[in-house]
Short mmCIF file of C-alpha atoms in Angstrom, two decimals:
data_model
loop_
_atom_site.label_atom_id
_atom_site.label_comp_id
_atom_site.label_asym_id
_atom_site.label_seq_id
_atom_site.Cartn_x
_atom_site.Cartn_y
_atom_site.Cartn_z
CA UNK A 27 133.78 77.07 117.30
CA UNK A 28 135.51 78.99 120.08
CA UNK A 29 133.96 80.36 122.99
CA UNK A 30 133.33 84.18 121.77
CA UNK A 31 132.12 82.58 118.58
CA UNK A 32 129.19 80.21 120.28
CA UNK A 33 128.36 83.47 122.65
CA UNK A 34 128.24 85.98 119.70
CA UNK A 35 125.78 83.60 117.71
CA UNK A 36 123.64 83.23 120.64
CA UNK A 37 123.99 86.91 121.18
CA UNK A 38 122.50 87.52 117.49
CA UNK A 39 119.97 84.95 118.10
CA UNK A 40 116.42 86.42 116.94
CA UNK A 41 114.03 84.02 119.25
CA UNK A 42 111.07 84.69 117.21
CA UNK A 43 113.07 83.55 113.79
CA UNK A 44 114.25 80.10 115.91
CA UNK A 45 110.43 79.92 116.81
CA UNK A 46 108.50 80.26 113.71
CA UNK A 47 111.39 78.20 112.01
CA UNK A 48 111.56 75.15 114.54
CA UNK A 49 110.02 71.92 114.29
CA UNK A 50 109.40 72.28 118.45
CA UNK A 51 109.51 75.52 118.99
CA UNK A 52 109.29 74.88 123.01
CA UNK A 53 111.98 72.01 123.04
CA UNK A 54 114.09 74.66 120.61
CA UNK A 55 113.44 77.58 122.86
CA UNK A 56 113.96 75.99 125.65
CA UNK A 57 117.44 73.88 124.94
CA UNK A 58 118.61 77.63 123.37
CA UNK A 59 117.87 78.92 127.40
CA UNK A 60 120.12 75.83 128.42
CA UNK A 61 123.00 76.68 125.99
CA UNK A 62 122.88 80.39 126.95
CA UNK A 63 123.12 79.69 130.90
CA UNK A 64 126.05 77.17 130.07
CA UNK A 65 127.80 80.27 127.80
CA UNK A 66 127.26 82.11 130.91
CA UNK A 67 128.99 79.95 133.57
CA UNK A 68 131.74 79.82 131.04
CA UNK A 69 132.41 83.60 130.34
CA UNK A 70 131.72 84.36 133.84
CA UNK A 71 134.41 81.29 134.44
CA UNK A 72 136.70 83.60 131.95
CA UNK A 73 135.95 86.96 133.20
CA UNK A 74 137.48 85.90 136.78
CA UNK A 75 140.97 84.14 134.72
CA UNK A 76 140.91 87.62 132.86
CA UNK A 77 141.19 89.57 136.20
CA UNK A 78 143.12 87.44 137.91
CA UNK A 79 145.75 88.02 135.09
CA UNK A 80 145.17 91.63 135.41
CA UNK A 81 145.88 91.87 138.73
CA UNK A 82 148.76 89.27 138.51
CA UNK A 83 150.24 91.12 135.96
CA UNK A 84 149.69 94.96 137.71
CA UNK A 85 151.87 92.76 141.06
CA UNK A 86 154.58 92.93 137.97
CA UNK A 87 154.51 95.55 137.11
CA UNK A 88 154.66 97.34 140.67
CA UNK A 89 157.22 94.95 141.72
CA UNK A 90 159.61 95.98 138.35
CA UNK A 91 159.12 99.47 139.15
CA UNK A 92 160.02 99.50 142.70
CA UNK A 93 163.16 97.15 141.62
CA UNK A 94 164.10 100.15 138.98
CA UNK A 95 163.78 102.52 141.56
CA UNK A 96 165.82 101.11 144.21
CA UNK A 97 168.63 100.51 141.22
CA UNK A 98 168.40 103.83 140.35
CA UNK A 99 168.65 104.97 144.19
CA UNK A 100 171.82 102.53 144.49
CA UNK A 101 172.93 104.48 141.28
CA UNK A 102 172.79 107.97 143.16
CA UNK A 103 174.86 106.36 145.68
CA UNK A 104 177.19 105.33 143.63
CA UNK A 105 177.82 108.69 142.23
CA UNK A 106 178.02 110.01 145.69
CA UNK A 107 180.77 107.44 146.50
CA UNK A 108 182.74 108.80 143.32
CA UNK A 109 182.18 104.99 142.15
CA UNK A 110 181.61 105.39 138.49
CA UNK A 111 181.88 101.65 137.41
CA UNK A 112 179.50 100.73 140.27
CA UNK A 113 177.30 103.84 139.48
CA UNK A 114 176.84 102.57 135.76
CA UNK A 115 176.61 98.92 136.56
CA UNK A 116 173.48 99.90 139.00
CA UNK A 117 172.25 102.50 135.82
CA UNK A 118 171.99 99.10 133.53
CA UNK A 119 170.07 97.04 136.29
CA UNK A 120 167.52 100.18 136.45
CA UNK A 121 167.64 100.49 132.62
CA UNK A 122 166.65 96.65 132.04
CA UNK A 123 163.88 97.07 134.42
CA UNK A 124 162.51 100.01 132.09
CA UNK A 125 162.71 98.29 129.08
CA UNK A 126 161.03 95.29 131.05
CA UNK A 127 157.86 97.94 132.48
CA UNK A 128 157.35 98.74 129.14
CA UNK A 129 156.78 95.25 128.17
CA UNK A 130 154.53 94.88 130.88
CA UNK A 131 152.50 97.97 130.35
CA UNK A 132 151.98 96.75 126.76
CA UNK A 133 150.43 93.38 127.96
CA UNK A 134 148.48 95.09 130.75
CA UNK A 135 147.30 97.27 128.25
CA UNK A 136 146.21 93.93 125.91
CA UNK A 137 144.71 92.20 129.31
CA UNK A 138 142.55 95.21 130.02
CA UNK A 139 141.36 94.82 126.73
CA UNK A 140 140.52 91.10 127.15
CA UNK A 141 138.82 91.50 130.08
CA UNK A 142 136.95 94.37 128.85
CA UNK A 143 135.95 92.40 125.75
CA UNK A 144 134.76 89.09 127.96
CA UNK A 145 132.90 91.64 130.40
CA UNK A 146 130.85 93.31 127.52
CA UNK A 147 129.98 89.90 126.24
CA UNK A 148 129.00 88.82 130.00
CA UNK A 149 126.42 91.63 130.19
CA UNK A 150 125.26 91.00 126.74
CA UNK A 151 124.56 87.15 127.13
CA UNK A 152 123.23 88.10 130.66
CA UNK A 153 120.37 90.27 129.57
CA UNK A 154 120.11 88.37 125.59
CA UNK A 155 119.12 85.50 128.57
CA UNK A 156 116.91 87.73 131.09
CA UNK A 157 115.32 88.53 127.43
CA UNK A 158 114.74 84.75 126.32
CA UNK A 159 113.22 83.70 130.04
CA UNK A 160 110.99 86.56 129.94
CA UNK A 161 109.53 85.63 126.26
CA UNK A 162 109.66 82.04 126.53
CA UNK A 163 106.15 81.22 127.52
CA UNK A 164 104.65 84.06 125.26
CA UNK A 165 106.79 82.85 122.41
CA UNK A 166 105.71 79.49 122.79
CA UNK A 167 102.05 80.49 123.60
CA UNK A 168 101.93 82.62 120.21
CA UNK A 169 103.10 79.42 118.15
CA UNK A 170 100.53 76.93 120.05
CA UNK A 171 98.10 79.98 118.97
CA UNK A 172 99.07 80.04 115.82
CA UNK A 173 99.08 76.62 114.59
CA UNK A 174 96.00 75.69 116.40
CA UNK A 175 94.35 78.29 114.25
CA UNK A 176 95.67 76.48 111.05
CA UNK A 177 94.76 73.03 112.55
CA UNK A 178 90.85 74.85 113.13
CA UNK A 179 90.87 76.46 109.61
CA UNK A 180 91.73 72.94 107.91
CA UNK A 181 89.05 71.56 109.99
CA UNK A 182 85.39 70.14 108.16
CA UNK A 183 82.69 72.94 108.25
CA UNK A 184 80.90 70.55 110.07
CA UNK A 185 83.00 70.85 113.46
CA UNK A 186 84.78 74.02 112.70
CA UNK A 187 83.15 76.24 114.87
CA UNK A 188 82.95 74.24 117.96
CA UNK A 189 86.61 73.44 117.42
CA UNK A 190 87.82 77.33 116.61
CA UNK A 191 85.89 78.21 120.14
CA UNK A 192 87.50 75.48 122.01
CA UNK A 193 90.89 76.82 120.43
CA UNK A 194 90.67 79.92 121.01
CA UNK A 195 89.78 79.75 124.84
CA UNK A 196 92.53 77.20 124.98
CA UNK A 197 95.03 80.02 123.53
CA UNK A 198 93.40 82.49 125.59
CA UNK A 199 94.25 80.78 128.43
CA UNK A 200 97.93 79.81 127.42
CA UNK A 201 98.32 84.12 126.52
CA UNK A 202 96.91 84.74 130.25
CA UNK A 203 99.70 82.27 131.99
CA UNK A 204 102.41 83.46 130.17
CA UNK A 205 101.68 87.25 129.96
CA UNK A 206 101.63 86.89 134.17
CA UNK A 207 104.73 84.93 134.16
CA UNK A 208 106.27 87.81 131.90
CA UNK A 209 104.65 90.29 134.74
CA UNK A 210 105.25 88.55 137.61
CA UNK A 211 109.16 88.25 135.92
CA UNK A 212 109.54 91.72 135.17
CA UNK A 213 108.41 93.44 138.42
CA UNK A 214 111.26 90.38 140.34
CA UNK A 215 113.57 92.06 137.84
CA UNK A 216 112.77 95.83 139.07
CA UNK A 217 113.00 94.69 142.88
CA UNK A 218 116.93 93.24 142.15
CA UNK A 219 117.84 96.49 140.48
CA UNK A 220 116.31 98.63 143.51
CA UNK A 221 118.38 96.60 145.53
CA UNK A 222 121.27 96.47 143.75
CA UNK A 223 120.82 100.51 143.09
CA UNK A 224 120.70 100.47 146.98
CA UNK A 225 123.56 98.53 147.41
CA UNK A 226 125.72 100.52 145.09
CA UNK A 227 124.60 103.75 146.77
CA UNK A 228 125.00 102.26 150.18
CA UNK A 229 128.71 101.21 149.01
CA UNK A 230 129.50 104.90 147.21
CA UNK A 231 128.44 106.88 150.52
CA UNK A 232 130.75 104.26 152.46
CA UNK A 233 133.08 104.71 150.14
CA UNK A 234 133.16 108.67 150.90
CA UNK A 235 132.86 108.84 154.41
CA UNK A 236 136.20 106.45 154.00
CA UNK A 237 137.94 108.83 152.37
CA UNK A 238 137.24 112.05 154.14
CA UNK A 239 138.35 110.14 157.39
CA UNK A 240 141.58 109.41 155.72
CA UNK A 241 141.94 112.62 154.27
#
């Protein structure tokens, strides 16, 4: 299975499906948090090669059309000399390095694409992850809840009741820890997206104050 493959099945992933259908739920849930940071460090891993490409391939590009240009301008010169044969021998350089931009263009235009396609998935993984951290402990709390109620209703008459109230405060207590750890989660989440709305906003104004000095 290929790398997009193993991140668009993890993608898909409905936690409380692998939950209620695992053995462990809590070993499950937790080795599916492991495989998604791994996914992570991989497409991030990918994201940079993509660029890299991107940028290697818009040097190219540049460097092809400054090469057609100067043909072209050696061309003019030619013609100005009344040197035809030179004039058309610099007109096929310039024409080769057309043809050649347009063959670059096309694979910029496929990179772009790529990298696109591995950022999307990035930001999907990223937050399918944020989303399994954050439900983790609830997740897992639910199950414990649930099959300690099963384990209380199977339970002799006898000792049922003192068994269902020690289970329940036992759930109740497991529901508590992991509804603050969602909390406590969520509110570390809002304080990195203040920041990083600052930062953004702090690198926009920056940004325009650059270019009204250079214009």
């Amino acid at each position: 299975m290929s790398l997009m493959e193993r991140v668009s099945a993890l993608i898909r992933a409905n936690l409380n499906d692998l939950v209620d259908k695992a053995e462990d739920p809590e070993k499950m849930l937790r080795q599916v948090i492991v495989d998604m940071e791994n996914q992570l460090i991989q497409v991030k891993t990918q994201v940079a090669v993509a660029i890299a490409d991107e940028h290697l391939l818009d040097r190219k590009r540049k460097d092809n059309t400054e090469q057609r240009t100067e043909w072209m301008r050696k061309a003019e010169l030619a013609v100005d000399k009344r040197d035809d044969e030179l004039a058309r021998l610099a007109l096929e350089r310039s024409e080769s390095f057309r043809i050649a931009g347009e063959s670059l263009e096309e694979q910029m235009n496929e990179q772009r694409t790529q990298t696109e396609t591995l950022r999307t998935s990035f930001r999907k993984l990223d937050q399918k992850l944020r989303e399994a951290r954050e439900k983790c402990d609830l997740l897992i709390a639910q199950n414990r809840r649930a099959r300690m109620l099963q384990r209380v209703a199977e339970a002799k008459a006898g000792d049922s009741s003192v068994a269902f109230d020690r289970a329940r405060r036992k759930v109740q207590e497991d529901e508590l820890v992991a509804t603050t750890r969602v909390e406590i989660a969520a509110v570390d989440e809002r304080f990195e997206e203040i920041e990083r709305n600052d930062r953004i906003e702090q690198l926009l104004k920056e940004l325009k104050e650059r270019r009204q000095i250079s214009a």
